[in-house]
mmCIF file of C-alpha atoms in Angstrom:
data_model
loop_
_atom_site.group_PDB
_atom_site.id
_atom_site.type_symbol
_atom_site.label_atom_id
_atom_site.label_comp_id
_atom_site.label_asym_id
_atom_site.label_seq_id
_atom_site.Cartn_x
_atom_site.Cartn_y
_atom_site.Cartn_z
ATOM 1 C CA MET A 1 -25.912 -15.269 -3.875
ATOM 2 C CA ALA A 2 -24.441 -18.737 -4.137
ATOM 3 C CA ALA A 3 -26.218 -21.265 -6.365
ATOM 4 C CA THR A 4 -29.209 -23.027 -4.840
ATOM 5 C CA GLY A 5 -28.012 -25.771 -2.516
ATOM 6 C CA THR A 6 -24.578 -24.399 -2.329
ATOM 7 C CA LYS A 7 -23.290 -22.689 0.891
ATOM 8 C CA SER A 8 -20.507 -20.104 0.610
ATOM 9 C CA VAL A 9 -17.842 -18.677 2.961
ATOM 10 C CA LEU A 10 -15.147 -16.167 2.262
ATOM 11 C CA PHE A 11 -12.308 -15.792 4.658
ATOM 12 C CA VAL A 12 -10.630 -12.411 4.808
ATOM 13 C CA CYS A 13 -7.507 -10.965 6.381
ATOM 14 C CA LEU A 14 -5.206 -8.010 5.574
ATOM 15 C CA GLY A 15 -2.921 -9.441 2.918
ATOM 16 C CA ASN A 16 -4.451 -12.846 2.071
ATOM 17 C CA ILE A 17 -1.099 -14.677 2.549
ATOM 18 C CA CYS A 18 -1.309 -15.940 6.089
ATOM 19 C CA ARG A 19 -4.566 -16.116 8.063
ATOM 20 C CA SER A 20 -7.252 -16.279 5.430
ATOM 21 C CA PRO A 21 -5.628 -18.777 3.085
ATOM 22 C CA ILE A 22 -4.938 -21.039 5.994
ATOM 23 C CA ALA A 23 -8.559 -20.821 7.134
ATOM 24 C CA GLU A 24 -9.743 -21.425 3.482
ATOM 25 C CA ALA A 25 -7.365 -24.520 3.278
ATOM 26 C CA VAL A 26 -8.435 -25.899 6.596
ATOM 27 C CA PHE A 27 -12.183 -25.439 5.911
ATOM 28 C CA ARG A 28 -11.790 -27.035 2.380
ATOM 29 C CA LYS A 29 -9.922 -30.056 3.961
ATOM 30 C CA MET A 30 -12.623 -30.472 6.633
ATOM 31 C CA ALA A 31 -15.460 -30.194 4.102
ATOM 32 C CA THR A 32 -13.660 -32.636 1.769
ATOM 33 C CA ASP A 33 -12.985 -35.078 4.559
ATOM 34 C CA GLY A 34 -16.609 -34.747 5.676
ATOM 35 C CA GLY A 35 -17.895 -35.430 2.089
ATOM 36 C CA ILE A 36 -19.566 -32.072 1.786
ATOM 37 C CA VAL A 37 -17.094 -30.003 -0.169
ATOM 38 C CA ASP A 38 -19.328 -30.049 -3.270
ATOM 39 C CA GLN A 39 -21.989 -28.249 -1.151
ATOM 40 C CA TRP A 40 -19.693 -25.327 -0.410
ATOM 41 C CA ARG A 41 -18.079 -22.460 -2.231
ATOM 42 C CA ILE A 42 -14.897 -21.635 -0.249
ATOM 43 C CA ASP A 43 -12.435 -18.827 -0.969
ATOM 44 C CA SER A 44 -10.243 -16.160 0.711
ATOM 45 C CA ALA A 45 -9.318 -12.597 0.021
ATOM 46 C CA ALA A 46 -7.609 -9.556 1.360
ATOM 47 C CA THR A 47 -8.816 -6.210 2.519
ATOM 48 C CA SER A 48 -5.609 -4.478 1.131
ATOM 49 C CA THR A 49 -3.721 -4.568 -2.204
ATOM 50 C CA TYR A 50 -0.316 -5.184 -0.519
ATOM 51 C CA GLU A 51 0.106 -8.866 -1.546
ATOM 52 C CA ILE A 52 -2.071 -9.276 -4.632
ATOM 53 C CA GLY A 53 -0.671 -11.969 -6.867
ATOM 54 C CA ASN A 54 1.567 -13.499 -4.291
ATOM 55 C CA PRO A 55 1.340 -17.048 -2.973
ATOM 56 C CA PRO A 56 0.674 -17.788 0.729
ATOM 57 C CA ASP A 57 3.457 -17.166 3.195
ATOM 58 C CA HIS A 58 6.067 -19.874 3.057
ATOM 59 C CA ARG A 59 5.709 -20.596 6.852
ATOM 60 C CA GLY A 60 1.994 -21.111 6.509
ATOM 61 C CA GLN A 61 2.509 -23.429 3.491
ATOM 62 C CA ALA A 62 5.096 -25.476 5.405
ATOM 63 C CA CYS A 63 2.776 -25.796 8.393
ATOM 64 C CA MET A 64 -0.166 -26.905 6.229
ATOM 65 C CA LYS A 65 2.086 -29.356 4.409
ATOM 66 C CA ARG A 66 3.163 -30.871 7.842
ATOM 67 C CA HIS A 67 -0.454 -31.379 8.745
ATOM 68 C CA GLY A 68 -1.483 -32.729 5.310
ATOM 69 C CA VAL A 69 -3.622 -29.785 4.339
ATOM 70 C CA PRO A 70 -3.477 -28.937 0.674
ATOM 71 C CA MET A 71 -3.020 -25.183 0.037
ATOM 72 C CA ARG A 72 -3.314 -23.542 -3.378
ATOM 73 C CA HIS A 73 -4.003 -19.868 -3.485
ATOM 74 C CA VAL A 74 -2.864 -16.561 -5.045
ATOM 75 C CA ALA A 75 -3.574 -13.423 -2.999
ATOM 76 C CA ARG A 76 -6.363 -11.170 -4.178
ATOM 77 C CA GLN A 77 -8.519 -8.410 -2.800
ATOM 78 C CA VAL A 78 -12.185 -8.923 -1.868
ATOM 79 C CA THR A 79 -14.532 -7.443 -4.509
ATOM 80 C CA LYS A 80 -17.886 -5.587 -4.058
ATOM 81 C CA GLU A 81 -19.651 -8.440 -5.850
ATOM 82 C CA GLU A 82 -18.576 -10.785 -3.177
ATOM 83 C CA PHE A 83 -20.847 -9.022 -0.636
ATOM 84 C CA MET A 84 -23.726 -10.395 -2.780
ATOM 85 C CA SER A 85 -22.302 -13.782 -3.917
ATOM 86 C CA PHE A 86 -21.097 -15.104 -0.425
ATOM 87 C CA GLU A 87 -23.387 -15.994 2.433
ATOM 88 C CA HIS A 88 -20.681 -15.637 5.101
ATOM 89 C CA ILE A 89 -17.616 -13.399 5.099
ATOM 90 C CA LEU A 90 -15.468 -14.276 8.078
ATOM 91 C CA CYS A 91 -12.586 -12.065 8.995
ATOM 92 C CA MET A 92 -9.614 -12.240 11.416
ATOM 93 C CA ASP A 93 -9.569 -8.920 13.378
ATOM 94 C CA GLU A 94 -11.337 -5.712 14.057
ATOM 95 C CA SER A 95 -9.383 -3.832 11.317
ATOM 96 C CA ASN A 96 -10.573 -6.338 8.775
ATOM 97 C CA LEU A 97 -14.171 -6.129 10.075
ATOM 98 C CA SER A 98 -14.092 -2.321 9.906
ATOM 99 C CA ASP A 99 -12.622 -2.390 6.332
ATOM 100 C CA LEU A 100 -15.288 -4.804 5.297
ATOM 101 C CA LYS A 101 -18.154 -2.994 6.824
ATOM 102 C CA ARG A 102 -16.976 0.257 5.211
ATOM 103 C CA LYS A 103 -16.675 -1.446 1.754
ATOM 104 C CA SER A 104 -20.054 -3.145 2.124
ATOM 105 C CA LYS A 105 -21.681 0.288 2.462
ATOM 106 C CA SER A 106 -21.081 0.776 -1.241
ATOM 107 C CA VAL A 107 -22.983 -2.294 -2.122
ATOM 108 C CA LYS A 108 -26.706 -1.807 -2.178
ATOM 109 C CA ASP A 109 -28.713 -4.428 -0.223
ATOM 110 C CA TYR A 110 -25.743 -6.737 0.211
ATOM 111 C CA THR A 111 -26.599 -10.181 1.624
ATOM 112 C CA ALA A 112 -23.355 -11.503 3.193
ATOM 113 C CA LYS A 113 -23.156 -11.954 6.892
ATOM 114 C CA ILE A 114 -19.872 -10.240 7.946
ATOM 115 C CA GLU A 115 -18.371 -11.368 11.177
ATOM 116 C CA LEU A 116 -15.144 -12.296 12.963
ATOM 117 C CA LEU A 117 -14.040 -15.923 12.563
ATOM 118 C CA GLY A 118 -13.263 -15.765 16.292
ATOM 119 C CA SER A 119 -16.876 -15.245 17.066
ATOM 120 C CA TYR A 120 -17.285 -19.026 16.532
ATOM 121 C CA ASP A 121 -14.584 -19.807 19.137
ATOM 122 C CA PRO A 122 -16.318 -21.180 22.179
ATOM 123 C CA GLN A 123 -13.680 -19.456 24.368
ATOM 124 C CA LYS A 124 -14.611 -16.203 22.677
ATOM 125 C CA GLN A 125 -11.043 -15.245 21.632
ATOM 126 C CA LEU A 126 -12.451 -12.975 18.869
ATOM 127 C CA ILE A 127 -9.225 -11.753 17.317
ATOM 128 C CA ILE A 128 -6.872 -13.931 15.277
ATOM 129 C CA GLN A 129 -3.602 -12.066 15.389
ATOM 130 C CA ASP A 130 -1.543 -11.428 12.220
ATOM 131 C CA PRO A 131 1.487 -13.787 12.420
ATOM 132 C CA TYR A 132 3.470 -12.113 9.543
ATOM 133 C CA TYR A 133 6.027 -10.542 11.712
ATOM 134 C CA GLY A 134 6.550 -13.419 14.193
ATOM 135 C CA PRO A 135 8.211 -16.688 13.128
ATOM 136 C CA LYS A 136 6.857 -18.643 16.192
ATOM 137 C CA VAL A 137 3.342 -17.406 15.747
ATOM 138 C CA ILE A 138 2.399 -19.513 12.676
ATOM 139 C CA GLY A 139 2.002 -22.728 14.731
ATOM 140 C CA GLN A 140 -0.134 -20.851 17.337
ATOM 141 C CA LEU A 141 -2.105 -19.269 14.527
ATOM 142 C CA THR A 142 -2.733 -22.556 12.846
ATOM 143 C CA GLN A 143 -4.041 -24.086 16.029
ATOM 144 C CA ARG A 144 -6.318 -21.003 16.639
ATOM 145 C CA LEU A 145 -7.533 -21.142 13.003
ATOM 146 C CA VAL A 146 -8.254 -24.840 13.134
ATOM 147 C CA HIS A 147 -10.221 -24.448 16.291
ATOM 148 C CA GLY A 148 -12.083 -21.387 14.851
ATOM 149 C CA VAL A 149 -12.750 -23.144 11.511
ATOM 150 C CA VAL A 150 -14.007 -26.233 13.314
ATOM 151 C CA TRP A 151 -16.485 -24.305 15.252
ATOM 152 C CA ALA A 152 -17.447 -22.278 12.167
ATOM 153 C CA VAL A 153 -17.932 -25.343 10.022
ATOM 154 C CA THR A 154 -20.062 -26.920 12.714
ATOM 155 C CA SER A 155 -21.998 -23.718 13.364
ATOM 156 C CA LEU A 156 -22.534 -22.910 9.630
ATOM 157 C CA TYR A 157 -23.479 -26.531 8.935
ATOM 158 C CA HIS A 158 -26.106 -26.594 11.708
ATOM 159 C CA TYR A 159 -27.310 -23.010 10.698
ATOM 160 C CA GLN A 160 -28.008 -24.329 7.175
ATOM 161 C CA LEU A 161 -29.826 -27.382 8.382
ATOM 162 C CA SER A 162 -32.218 -25.295 10.327
ATOM 163 C CA ARG A 163 -33.074 -23.023 7.371
#
């Protein structure tokens, strides 16, 4: 589990080059701006091995740069250990959720809460679609991720206060 006093969140998508690194970058920026980044362990990973070692998609990087959100990441796959070391694992779609639940079964007494990032959306749009194949989708994705991350940050922060 994360160190005492440290909260932790891992964002997960299929390849770890679009959705999850954007969510990680936005969460980190919000935590930094809110003066609580030192209280959080924030990362992202993939369910697949397709993009391991690659940087985030250039369209996502450009979008983050336009919005003043720093983004430094190299794609990697989620590890079994992370089911024990992260409090929250937030994924983007049902396929990610299924993959994570299947992988978690091989970890005895895992502690991470695995859920859809969209479950924090007050409009309950649970699925954050993969924008990889659509050039116009990155802006829409970013807006959805920002909204989802805002609600996740707020919810996770209040959850931690009530513990």
